[in-house]
XYZ file of C-alpha atoms in Angstrom:
756
model
C 38.681 -55.608 -78.526
C 39.610 -58.552 -76.352
C 40.835 -60.690 -79.300
C 43.481 -58.127 -80.288
C 44.565 -57.723 -76.662
C 44.996 -61.487 -76.351
C 47.008 -61.572 -79.563
C 49.468 -58.922 -78.322
C 49.836 -60.631 -75.002
C 50.779 -63.944 -76.768
C 54.010 -62.430 -78.233
C 56.820 -63.463 -75.920
C 60.536 -63.166 -76.992
C 61.537 -65.951 -74.637
C 59.190 -68.325 -76.469
C 60.660 -67.267 -79.810
C 64.195 -68.037 -78.601
C 63.505 -70.920 -76.310
C 66.899 -72.499 -76.937
C 68.934 -69.691 -75.359
C 69.221 -68.340 -71.868
C 68.540 -64.641 -72.208
C 69.482 -63.997 -68.587
C 73.085 -64.987 -69.233
C 75.020 -61.900 -70.468
C 77.995 -64.019 -71.624
C 76.009 -65.863 -74.284
C 75.478 -63.576 -77.349
C 72.798 -64.170 -79.999
C 74.003 -65.682 -83.243
C 73.043 -64.583 -86.745
C 70.793 -67.577 -87.256
C 69.048 -66.794 -83.998
C 68.410 -63.253 -85.044
C 67.088 -64.285 -88.469
C 64.877 -66.795 -86.804
C 63.613 -64.094 -84.438
C 62.896 -61.699 -87.317
C 60.989 -64.336 -89.244
C 58.897 -65.211 -86.297
C 58.159 -61.521 -85.558
C 57.089 -60.987 -89.179
C 54.834 -63.966 -88.947
C 53.227 -62.629 -85.829
C 52.874 -59.179 -87.371
C 51.017 -60.603 -90.311
C 48.746 -62.489 -88.036
C 47.982 -59.308 -86.058
C 47.226 -57.308 -89.202
C 44.944 -60.053 -90.414
C 43.125 -60.103 -87.150
C 42.700 -56.268 -87.055
C 41.463 -56.197 -90.615
C 38.933 -58.916 -89.993
C 37.759 -57.107 -86.819
C 37.256 -53.843 -88.683
C 35.324 -55.575 -91.394
C 33.099 -57.256 -88.869
C 32.395 -53.967 -86.999
C 32.286 -51.650 -89.968
C 28.825 -50.226 -89.207
C 29.679 -49.361 -85.590
C 32.870 -47.584 -86.584
C 30.981 -45.764 -89.306
C 28.388 -44.475 -86.785
C 31.104 -43.454 -84.374
C 32.932 -41.391 -86.963
C 29.642 -39.790 -88.081
C 28.784 -38.766 -84.516
C 32.197 -37.254 -84.028
C 31.810 -35.284 -87.216
C 28.424 -33.898 -86.084
C 29.817 -32.890 -82.700
C 32.650 -31.009 -84.313
C 30.210 -29.189 -86.597
C 27.961 -28.082 -83.727
C 30.952 -26.958 -81.709
C 32.002 -24.708 -84.557
C 28.458 -23.244 -84.781
C 28.317 -22.502 -81.033
C 31.734 -20.950 -81.154
C 30.551 -18.703 -83.926
C 27.431 -17.645 -82.013
C 29.444 -16.904 -78.877
C 31.828 -14.803 -80.916
C 28.894 -12.841 -82.349
C 27.424 -12.235 -78.874
C 30.776 -11.151 -77.459
C 31.224 -8.809 -80.370
C 27.726 -7.404 -79.845
C 28.257 -6.853 -76.116
C 31.554 -5.218 -76.685
C 30.005 -2.706 -79.083
C 26.694 -1.900 -77.059
C 26.450 -2.466 -73.085
C 22.915 -3.951 -72.986
C 23.125 -4.969 -69.303
C 23.410 -1.333 -68.199
C 20.329 -0.462 -70.236
C 18.397 -3.301 -68.724
C 19.330 -2.295 -65.143
C 18.335 1.306 -65.793
C 14.961 0.278 -67.150
C 14.310 -2.014 -64.180
C 15.181 0.749 -61.671
C 12.897 3.183 -63.458
C 10.025 0.701 -63.398
C 10.595 0.092 -59.620
C 10.625 3.808 -58.820
C 7.423 4.449 -60.767
C 5.728 1.531 -59.021
C 6.760 2.910 -55.602
C 5.442 6.351 -56.425
C 2.144 4.917 -57.534
C 1.883 2.907 -54.294
C 2.663 5.931 -52.117
C 0.110 8.066 -53.926
C -2.493 5.342 -53.576
C -1.777 5.041 -49.813
C -1.865 8.821 -49.429
C -5.228 8.899 -51.135
C -6.476 6.198 -48.792
C -5.184 8.134 -45.726
C -6.778 11.338 -46.944
C -10.008 9.498 -47.595
C -9.906 7.962 -44.099
C -9.128 11.320 -42.473
C -11.977 12.965 -44.346
C -14.301 10.138 -43.312
C -13.290 10.435 -39.651
C -13.702 14.212 -39.691
C -17.149 13.834 -41.211
C -18.059 11.215 -38.600
C -16.938 13.536 -35.765
C -19.009 16.357 -37.209
C -21.986 14.012 -37.555
C -21.625 13.063 -33.876
C -21.524 16.719 -32.838
C -24.558 17.568 -34.961
C -26.434 14.586 -33.579
C -25.542 15.708 -30.037
C -26.910 19.189 -30.717
C -30.064 17.684 -32.211
C -30.733 15.450 -29.217
C -29.891 12.193 -31.036
C -27.723 10.996 -28.157
C -27.799 7.311 -29.064
C -26.584 7.998 -32.616
C -23.858 10.345 -31.354
C -22.697 7.806 -28.780
C -22.496 5.013 -31.353
C -20.488 7.253 -33.681
C -18.054 8.089 -30.882
C -17.696 4.406 -30.012
C -16.991 3.492 -33.662
C -14.387 6.231 -33.990
C -12.728 5.059 -30.787
C -12.033 1.700 -32.410
C -10.870 3.239 -35.680
C -8.459 5.616 -33.944
C -7.322 2.938 -31.489
C -7.945 5.234 -28.545
C -6.856 3.785 -25.247
C -4.689 1.107 -26.819
C -0.914 1.120 -27.057
C 1.099 4.313 -27.053
C 1.558 6.206 -30.273
C 4.077 4.617 -32.578
C 6.999 6.542 -33.982
C 6.411 7.852 -37.480
C 2.635 7.792 -37.093
C 0.927 10.481 -39.195
C 0.411 13.744 -37.359
C -3.134 13.768 -38.719
C -3.978 10.725 -36.609
C -2.692 12.482 -33.491
C -4.851 15.488 -34.273
C -7.821 13.249 -35.001
C -7.467 11.592 -31.620
C -7.454 15.008 -29.966
C -10.562 15.903 -31.924
C -12.222 12.677 -30.843
C -11.225 13.352 -27.234
C -12.838 16.810 -27.366
C -15.969 15.301 -28.866
C -16.060 12.598 -26.194
C -15.628 15.147 -23.395
C -18.415 17.214 -24.902
C -20.893 14.351 -25.125
C -19.874 13.154 -21.650
C -20.475 16.594 -20.190
C -23.851 16.919 -21.890
C -25.024 13.476 -20.746
C -23.804 14.158 -17.192
C -25.816 17.394 -17.087
C -28.957 15.592 -18.269
C -28.377 12.839 -15.705
C -27.866 15.410 -12.980
C -31.155 17.076 -13.876
C -32.926 13.714 -13.823
C -32.303 13.013 -10.101
C -32.963 15.620 -7.442
C -33.722 15.677 -3.733
C -35.969 18.278 -2.152
C -34.693 18.979 1.351
C -37.846 20.727 2.580
C -40.283 18.010 1.595
C -37.689 15.221 1.975
C -38.604 13.845 -1.438
C -36.432 12.076 -4.014
C -37.600 12.998 -7.512
C -36.682 11.168 -10.750
C -37.735 12.938 -13.984
C -38.242 10.964 -17.194
C -38.453 13.897 -19.651
C -35.299 15.953 -19.441
C -34.349 19.408 -20.666
C -30.999 21.202 -20.534
C -30.577 24.547 -22.283
C -32.168 24.509 -25.737
C -32.331 20.719 -25.868
C -35.700 19.542 -24.534
C -37.859 16.438 -24.412
C -35.025 13.924 -23.993
C -36.076 10.643 -22.410
C -34.117 9.420 -19.395
C -33.734 6.005 -21.017
C -32.098 7.652 -24.040
C -29.530 9.298 -21.783
C -28.803 6.031 -19.974
C -28.493 4.114 -23.264
C -26.075 6.689 -24.644
C -23.974 6.548 -21.474
C -23.844 2.769 -21.706
C -22.768 2.898 -25.367
C -19.753 5.139 -24.707
C -18.902 3.429 -21.403
C -19.584 6.270 -18.963
C -22.337 4.759 -16.844
C -20.283 4.930 -13.646
C -19.274 8.522 -14.352
C -22.796 9.606 -15.257
C -24.481 7.901 -12.292
C -21.852 9.002 -9.740
C -23.528 12.250 -8.645
C -26.965 10.644 -8.553
C -25.558 7.783 -6.467
C -23.914 10.259 -4.061
C -27.135 12.191 -3.581
C -29.243 9.083 -3.036
C -26.718 7.615 -0.605
C -26.444 10.847 1.362
C -30.094 11.858 1.551
C -31.956 8.537 1.374
C -29.850 5.494 2.251
C -27.959 7.065 5.162
C -31.196 8.003 7.028
C -32.494 4.494 6.336
C -29.541 3.160 8.357
C -29.020 5.811 11.026
C -32.728 6.468 11.710
C -34.186 3.110 10.774
C -36.772 3.158 13.563
C -38.419 6.327 12.151
C -37.694 5.700 8.468
C -40.652 5.208 6.127
C -40.374 5.556 2.315
C -43.508 6.118 0.200
C -43.403 5.760 -3.602
C -45.465 7.888 -5.974
C -45.572 8.758 -9.687
C -46.851 11.567 -11.888
C -48.536 11.009 -15.274
C -49.118 13.380 -18.177
C -51.318 12.307 -21.099
C -51.176 8.753 -19.803
C -47.352 8.654 -19.695
C -45.389 8.593 -16.460
C -43.270 11.742 -16.387
C -41.640 11.338 -12.982
C -41.343 9.034 -9.983
C -40.906 10.145 -6.378
C -39.871 8.541 -3.117
C -40.953 10.507 -0.071
C -39.366 9.979 3.336
C -41.924 10.207 6.116
C -41.744 9.880 9.873
C -43.015 6.504 11.035
C -45.664 6.689 13.726
C -45.163 3.069 14.783
C -41.457 3.136 15.436
C -39.456 0.648 17.461
C -37.271 1.693 20.337
C -34.428 -0.533 19.238
C -33.707 -2.446 16.056
C -31.928 -5.456 17.536
C -31.867 -7.816 14.545
C -31.736 -5.196 11.775
C -35.217 -5.755 10.286
C -35.988 -2.045 10.033
C -32.616 -1.194 8.484
C -32.641 -3.989 5.925
C -36.290 -3.506 4.922
C -35.806 0.247 4.536
C -32.719 -0.166 2.325
C -34.466 -2.858 0.236
C -37.366 -0.516 -0.381
C -34.995 2.198 -1.604
C -33.020 -0.233 -3.793
C -36.180 -1.598 -5.393
C -37.293 1.936 -6.169
C -33.924 2.689 -7.792
C -33.960 -0.529 -9.822
C -37.438 0.075 -11.211
C -37.682 3.859 -11.442
C -34.116 4.900 -12.256
C -32.576 1.824 -13.884
C -35.820 0.535 -15.487
C -34.875 -3.036 -14.620
C -31.789 -2.952 -16.867
C -29.259 -5.323 -15.278
C -26.235 -3.412 -16.599
C -27.507 -0.114 -15.186
C -28.393 -1.731 -11.868
C -24.918 -3.276 -11.642
C -23.323 0.104 -12.270
C -25.387 1.798 -9.581
C -24.617 -1.063 -7.205
C -20.881 -0.774 -7.797
C -21.059 2.908 -6.903
C -23.078 2.547 -3.707
C -22.748 -0.966 -2.278
C -19.244 -0.573 -0.764
C -20.378 2.540 1.107
C -23.706 0.991 2.088
C -22.015 -2.088 3.520
C -19.464 0.009 5.440
C -22.276 2.185 6.804
C -24.273 -0.844 7.981
C -21.181 -2.335 9.614
C -20.183 0.859 11.422
C -23.684 1.990 12.448
C -25.330 -1.337 13.157
C -23.386 -4.602 13.050
C -20.367 -3.390 15.032
C -22.664 -2.013 17.734
C -24.706 -5.185 18.220
C -21.685 -7.469 18.586
C -22.189 -9.196 21.977
C -20.141 -7.901 24.876
C -20.151 -11.287 26.554
C -19.203 -14.610 25.003
C -22.377 -16.167 26.460
C -24.519 -13.955 24.194
C -22.875 -14.979 20.943
C -25.705 -17.454 20.245
C -28.299 -14.614 20.238
C -26.365 -12.959 17.425
C -27.391 -15.799 15.093
C -30.635 -13.946 14.224
C -28.646 -10.991 12.975
C -26.487 -13.339 10.863
C -29.575 -14.935 9.263
C -31.254 -11.582 8.583
C -28.043 -10.191 7.064
C -27.688 -13.192 4.767
C -31.300 -12.817 3.604
C -30.693 -9.131 2.903
C -27.677 -9.823 0.693
C -29.542 -12.600 -1.122
C -32.398 -10.193 -1.902
C -29.929 -7.651 -3.307
C -28.358 -10.336 -5.524
C -31.780 -11.294 -6.859
C -32.324 -7.651 -7.787
C -28.892 -7.736 -9.527
C -27.794 -4.899 -7.237
C -24.948 -7.196 -6.170
C -23.404 -9.463 -8.763
C -24.301 -13.151 -8.173
C -20.652 -13.983 -8.812
C -19.628 -11.644 -5.989
C -18.614 -14.135 -3.339
C -17.306 -11.549 -0.904
C -20.536 -11.236 1.038
C -19.207 -8.296 3.022
C -22.016 -8.090 5.549
C -22.485 -11.848 5.927
C -18.770 -12.375 6.320
C -18.599 -9.683 8.976
C -21.594 -11.094 10.830
C -20.343 -14.678 10.619
C -16.977 -13.599 12.003
C -18.660 -12.265 15.118
C -16.219 -14.175 17.323
C -13.362 -12.260 15.797
C -15.233 -8.970 16.146
C -16.084 -9.807 19.733
C -12.441 -10.578 20.399
C -11.321 -7.448 18.546
C -13.642 -5.310 20.621
C -12.421 -6.904 23.831
C -8.838 -6.439 22.676
C -9.504 -2.754 22.063
C -11.100 -2.469 25.501
C -8.157 -4.218 27.160
C -5.621 -1.987 25.434
C -7.696 1.109 26.219
C -7.847 0.107 29.885
C -4.108 -0.572 29.957
C -3.372 2.773 28.338
C -5.666 4.538 30.777
C -3.922 2.900 33.740
C -0.525 4.008 32.493
C -1.567 7.568 31.688
C -3.510 8.188 34.905
C -0.857 6.827 37.257
C 1.267 9.604 38.791
C 4.142 7.291 39.877
C 4.301 8.563 43.427
C 4.220 6.824 46.820
C 1.092 7.524 48.884
C 1.616 9.393 52.132
C 2.243 7.153 55.098
C 3.399 4.256 52.913
C 7.127 3.549 53.136
C 8.752 0.250 52.538
C 11.362 -0.735 55.045
C 13.588 -3.666 54.397
C 12.801 -5.208 57.737
C 9.042 -4.832 57.380
C 8.587 -7.584 54.813
C 10.806 -10.582 55.258
C 11.624 -12.784 52.358
C 10.129 -15.855 54.052
C 6.698 -14.293 53.815
C 6.052 -14.458 57.534
C 4.501 -11.011 57.550
C 1.450 -10.189 55.485
C 0.884 -7.243 53.228
C -2.216 -5.203 54.038
C -4.809 -4.419 51.416
C -3.819 -0.784 51.016
C -0.197 -1.698 50.433
C -0.943 -4.574 48.056
C -1.303 -2.171 45.128
C 2.245 -0.928 45.622
C 4.139 -3.697 47.416
C 4.573 -6.953 45.532
C 6.678 -10.050 45.952
C 9.077 -10.838 43.127
C 8.404 -14.187 41.511
C 11.890 -15.708 41.422
C 13.742 -13.970 44.268
C 10.781 -13.865 46.712
C 11.832 -10.347 47.711
C 9.297 -7.619 48.369
C 9.406 -4.690 46.029
C 7.561 -1.405 45.821
C 6.038 -0.744 42.406
C 3.649 1.769 40.920
C -0.066 1.165 40.939
C 0.073 1.100 37.139
C 2.467 -1.866 37.090
C 0.530 -3.945 39.622
C -2.836 -3.287 37.960
C -1.364 -3.867 34.511
C -0.143 -7.316 35.544
C -3.534 -8.015 37.134
C -5.139 -7.128 33.778
C -2.665 -9.350 31.901
C -3.324 -12.302 34.216
C -7.085 -11.910 33.819
C -6.721 -11.725 30.029
C -4.589 -14.877 29.913
C -7.142 -16.670 32.076
C -9.719 -15.830 29.396
C -7.322 -17.213 26.766
C -7.400 -20.593 28.500
C -11.215 -20.899 28.242
C -11.798 -19.296 24.818
C -11.983 -20.635 21.278
C -8.916 -20.559 19.066
C -9.721 -17.296 17.266
C -10.774 -15.447 20.418
C -7.804 -16.835 22.343
C -5.420 -15.534 19.695
C -6.825 -12.001 19.995
C -6.701 -12.124 23.805
C -3.111 -13.386 23.728
C -2.013 -10.515 21.492
C -3.950 -8.103 23.706
C -1.927 -9.296 26.710
C 1.360 -8.915 24.833
C 0.426 -5.494 23.478
C -0.606 -4.316 26.962
C 2.871 -5.122 28.247
C 4.477 -3.410 25.276
C 2.302 -0.351 25.951
C 4.163 0.126 29.228
C 7.452 0.189 27.342
C 6.059 2.695 24.841
C 4.066 5.011 27.132
C 5.744 5.259 30.537
C 9.276 6.375 29.500
C 7.713 9.154 27.435
C 5.329 10.107 30.244
C 8.198 10.270 32.756
C 10.693 11.926 30.415
C 11.101 15.020 32.617
C 11.339 13.008 35.855
C 14.007 10.751 34.375
C 16.216 13.803 33.873
C 16.303 14.359 37.654
C 16.658 12.435 40.917
C 13.218 11.420 42.173
C 11.112 8.487 43.300
C 9.323 8.226 39.941
C 12.534 7.041 38.297
C 13.143 4.573 41.142
C 9.585 3.272 40.796
C 10.123 2.853 37.050
C 13.207 0.738 37.787
C 11.210 -1.427 40.213
C 8.316 -1.704 37.752
C 10.585 -2.977 35.000
C 12.211 -5.497 37.332
C 8.812 -6.701 38.553
C 7.416 -6.950 35.010
C 10.554 -8.805 33.892
C 10.085 -11.594 36.435
C 6.308 -11.741 35.996
C 6.591 -12.009 32.214
C 9.118 -14.825 32.507
C 6.642 -16.742 34.646
C 3.639 -16.283 32.343
C 4.561 -19.101 29.970
C 5.083 -21.544 32.838
C 1.817 -20.516 34.481
C -0.579 -20.576 31.524
C 1.012 -22.368 28.562
C -0.326 -25.823 29.421
C -3.890 -24.455 29.546
C -3.693 -22.526 26.257
C -5.622 -23.855 23.226
C -3.364 -26.073 21.160
C -3.612 -23.740 18.150
C -1.725 -20.934 19.899
C 0.738 -22.959 21.963
C 3.179 -22.891 19.052
C 3.578 -19.124 19.045
C 2.350 -18.028 22.479
C 5.635 -16.971 24.069
C 6.692 -14.066 26.261
C 10.396 -14.749 26.524
C 11.118 -12.208 23.797
C 9.352 -9.441 25.759
C 10.927 -9.993 29.175
C 14.539 -8.968 28.333
C 13.321 -5.545 27.220
C 12.152 -4.739 30.746
C 15.313 -6.130 32.322
C 17.377 -3.888 30.068
C 15.131 -0.892 30.752
C 15.452 -1.428 34.520
C 19.241 -1.449 34.289
C 19.308 1.607 32.014
C 17.045 3.644 34.322
C 19.097 2.759 37.411
C 22.428 3.485 35.712
C 21.069 6.786 34.445
C 20.026 7.756 37.988
C 23.400 6.764 39.424
C 25.246 8.754 36.765
C 23.029 11.795 37.405
C 23.824 11.659 41.138
C 27.547 11.220 40.485
C 27.518 14.110 38.028
C 25.806 16.414 40.563
C 28.253 15.409 43.301
C 31.239 15.978 41.024
C 29.957 19.491 40.307
C 29.671 20.127 44.047
C 33.231 18.898 44.633
C 34.463 21.059 41.745
C 33.436 24.151 43.737
C 36.080 23.260 46.348
C 38.750 24.200 43.788
C 40.843 21.110 44.466
C 40.968 21.855 48.261
C 43.849 24.286 47.758
C 44.891 26.887 50.359
C 42.377 25.710 52.955
C 44.485 27.472 55.615
C 42.940 30.670 54.263
C 39.531 31.364 55.744
C 37.739 31.994 52.427
C 39.117 28.881 50.799
C 38.288 26.810 53.853
C 34.702 28.065 53.921
C 34.365 27.322 50.212
C 35.694 23.775 50.687
C 33.480 23.281 53.729
C 30.428 24.426 51.796
C 31.340 22.004 49.035
C 31.538 19.113 51.518
C 28.192 20.156 53.029
C 26.649 20.183 49.549
C 27.959 16.677 48.913
C 26.589 15.442 52.238
C 23.234 17.124 51.628
C 22.928 15.583 48.158
C 23.803 12.137 49.472
C 21.233 12.420 52.269
C 18.629 13.524 49.738
C 19.351 10.534 47.531
C 19.243 8.322 50.623
C 15.773 9.632 51.539
C 14.492 9.155 47.966
C 15.915 5.736 47.261
C 15.818 3.835 50.527
C 11.996 3.598 50.810
C 11.634 2.532 47.168
C 14.556 0.476 45.941
C 15.214 -3.091 47.013
C 17.776 -3.218 49.870
C 20.394 -4.937 47.745
C 19.942 -2.520 44.829
C 19.927 0.491 47.179
C 23.140 -0.630 48.897
C 24.997 -1.381 45.645
C 23.973 1.930 44.046
C 24.873 4.034 47.089
C 28.213 2.276 47.408
C 29.027 3.090 43.786
C 28.161 6.746 44.410
C 30.127 6.967 47.690
C 33.120 5.308 46.037
C 33.143 8.016 43.345
C 32.918 10.763 46.045
C 35.691 9.408 48.299
C 37.932 8.616 45.362
C 37.548 12.142 43.944
C 38.160 13.919 47.288
C 41.163 11.708 48.109
C 42.641 12.238 44.670
C 42.254 16.035 44.850
C 43.981 16.187 48.259
C 46.812 13.884 47.190
C 47.400 16.021 44.089
C 48.277 19.077 46.237
C 52.021 19.709 45.766
C 52.585 21.954 48.809
C 50.698 21.930 52.119
C 51.409 24.070 55.144
C 50.906 22.783 58.675
C 47.686 24.786 59.110
C 46.483 23.540 55.757
C 46.894 19.888 56.751
C 44.945 20.595 59.930
C 42.074 22.182 57.997
C 41.994 19.328 55.455
C 41.804 16.873 58.327
C 38.872 18.863 59.770
C 37.063 18.698 56.446
C 37.498 14.934 56.180
C 36.331 14.431 59.770
C 33.353 16.717 59.132
C 32.372 14.714 56.056
C 32.746 11.350 57.798
C 30.768 12.566 60.808
C 27.901 13.834 58.677
C 27.857 10.606 56.638
C 27.934 8.314 59.654
C 24.161 7.746 59.651
C 24.180 7.044 55.934
C 27.061 4.595 56.274
C 25.275 2.958 59.181
C 22.109 2.470 57.140
C 24.149 0.853 54.394
C 25.647 -1.669 56.834
C 22.179 -2.820 57.895
C 20.585 -2.449 54.450
C 20.630 -6.163 53.687
C 21.660 -9.442 55.268
C 25.060 -9.414 53.601
C 28.014 -9.760 55.969
C 30.439 -8.198 53.533
C 32.065 -5.080 55.099
C 31.613 -1.644 53.554
C 35.368 -1.344 53.046
C 35.124 -4.026 50.370
C 32.182 -2.333 48.648
C 33.708 1.165 48.970
C 37.492 0.712 48.584
C 38.154 4.459 48.823
C 36.416 4.731 52.233
C 39.360 3.162 54.069
C 41.772 5.256 51.997
C 39.950 8.476 52.931
C 39.948 7.607 56.632
C 43.647 6.748 56.488
C 44.387 9.991 54.663
C 42.906 11.925 57.609
C 45.353 10.122 59.899
C 48.317 10.775 57.597
C 47.697 14.527 57.648
C 49.044 14.813 61.256
C 51.339 11.740 61.295
C 55.155 12.113 61.667
C 57.371 11.361 58.717
C 58.882 8.240 60.232
C 55.441 6.899 61.118
C 54.292 7.386 57.542
C 57.378 5.561 56.272
C 56.844 2.725 58.750
C 53.178 2.462 57.726
C 54.266 2.011 54.112
C 56.942 -0.510 54.961
C 54.499 -2.534 57.028
C 52.077 -2.684 54.128
C 49.367 -0.793 55.974
C 49.145 1.998 53.426
C 49.246 -0.448 50.547
C 46.286 -2.303 52.051
C 44.419 1.039 52.057
C 44.969 1.343 48.286
C 47.773 3.920 48.461
C 50.394 3.692 45.732
C 54.148 4.316 46.173
C 53.960 7.463 44.043
C 51.061 8.856 46.071
C 52.901 8.353 49.364
C 56.112 9.893 48.018
C 54.266 12.936 46.573
C 52.327 13.316 49.833
C 55.571 13.386 51.860
C 57.117 15.925 49.466
C 54.037 18.156 49.773
C 53.983 18.177 53.603
C 57.587 17.893 54.735
C 60.441 20.207 53.775
C 63.510 18.856 52.078
C 65.889 17.305 54.631
C 68.239 14.324 55.030
C 65.471 12.529 56.937
C 62.966 13.116 54.128
C 65.501 11.848 51.581
C 66.114 8.777 53.689
C 62.410 8.077 54.058
C 61.788 8.565 50.362
C 64.700 6.246 49.609
C 63.277 3.616 51.960
C 59.857 3.889 50.299
C 61.404 3.666 46.859
C 63.567 0.681 47.885
């Protein structure tokens, strides 16, 4: 009501008392002002009432409708409230929701029971149906209705999901039992069909005749057609199993002779009819009167096998592609391997110049495989082409054969070599000078070689020299061969070298446990092979085909022989040192040599040492390089002199006679070793004195002098540095003086001087 609102807003006290300042608290209203205010308020009140009354009169109908609607709403609210009260009262007296829930649960349970019973009935019905089907298959099998029985078994296989996923948990036990029953039925029909198939194909050894019967009988079941058996086997998926024995017999008795005796192989087909129907087919193997001496291009082999395959396709498989494929899968891998091993591998050319003549064999082989594919014996989608691929890779086969021959020759060289030096052949260091001025005769060339990098002569075994000759010849062939052949030849050369590492140490195992020339020759061989192998890459790499230059290396092989040479030599040196130490041990530390028995024992020990050293000298000097011989002997002599000197210096008490006898022993040893020491001085061109190579030699010689030297002379020798230069220590000199000379003021003085 905007008019009423405007009317109320127009009432303003300030307007009614416009003559007074209402904000001033000191100015009170007078009685006339108040009466005036009341009159004006009454006037306004009357005006407002008049306005409200006129507004209600004007909008009487709207207000009447509004009040009517409110009255209806109140009435309906009272009715709803009453209904709700009735419902609440009803629920409070009887719990209807519980009843409803119970009824619903009962209905659900009954529905579930009905569903379970229906499913159980369906399972029982299915089980009964499967059992009946299994029995029908067995009855059909007994009655000779193989096709019907096979189809039943195949249908049941799908129903029982045989061969699919593993059994699920909670699966009915009946289904497990049914599968077992089906499995027994399948085994039974498979066994029966296999027996019929076995009776269908036979080979008569006496008459050399392959017989295929078309009307089969096994036990009480007679008159079964061969096609019926094959159809049943195809239905249940056992063609390969059923044809396996027949395929074995045909391969063994018919196809194998067609390959191994192709020149005399002749197959003649025949058939037997009864009442106009063919009851059997035969293939007779006869000796050919017009036989070839050699089947170079494989015509006889391929034609003979084709004749047999055609007979199988028509007489056994009846032209059925599926049956032919199955028979082919069973026999073709073995046929192809037989042809490769008995024919193709033997006609591979032995010389690279004859590779072109092998093209006829390649063409004839390809035609043979094409004919088999047309007969469906080989699947057209089979792109392997085993025979064609083998024939076309003749270069590889040629190289493989040559590689085998090279390795066989290398192995034979290594096994036949006895690693000994021929009589009358001895290498002397002065005989072959490093400048090559003197020549090596033909007989010695097999054993005496010149090292590649040091230009020294070296005696090696015949196996090593001939092995390197074989390797060089093989690498020369690498340089003039095609990429594939070159690769095989390269690996043949590498493998030949590795054969030495694998064969010779095992062959010489017993010799390596002793001191002999075989071990020395092995050391020289390894050193010679090491330098030769290092030079191979420099000598041939530029001439290798580009395809093998990337990987044709020998640097990885060479260090093996260097290491083997060092190991063999060190092992020999240690063996000699060990033997000499045992001989010195028998001297019992050179104690009490003034007694005759002890002296003889020590003398015998020295003689044993000298004898062993001379033996090693005789074995090593003709074989080892002068430098190697000298270094090795110096190491051995150093160990001998050091041990003898140490044992004598460790004696804590020596009588005068004892020092005399020890001096005799040292002089005896040095006298007997004079020739050996002389040979070492002239062993090589080195000007380095033996005293530097054998530090204990000078010490041993000086020890012999000290044994009869006065105390003052010994002290003076130490003070002058002479004994120190001979590798004597202060402690050794002091202990030596204490062992020889009795305690005295002079000895104390000398010891003090040495100590100071």
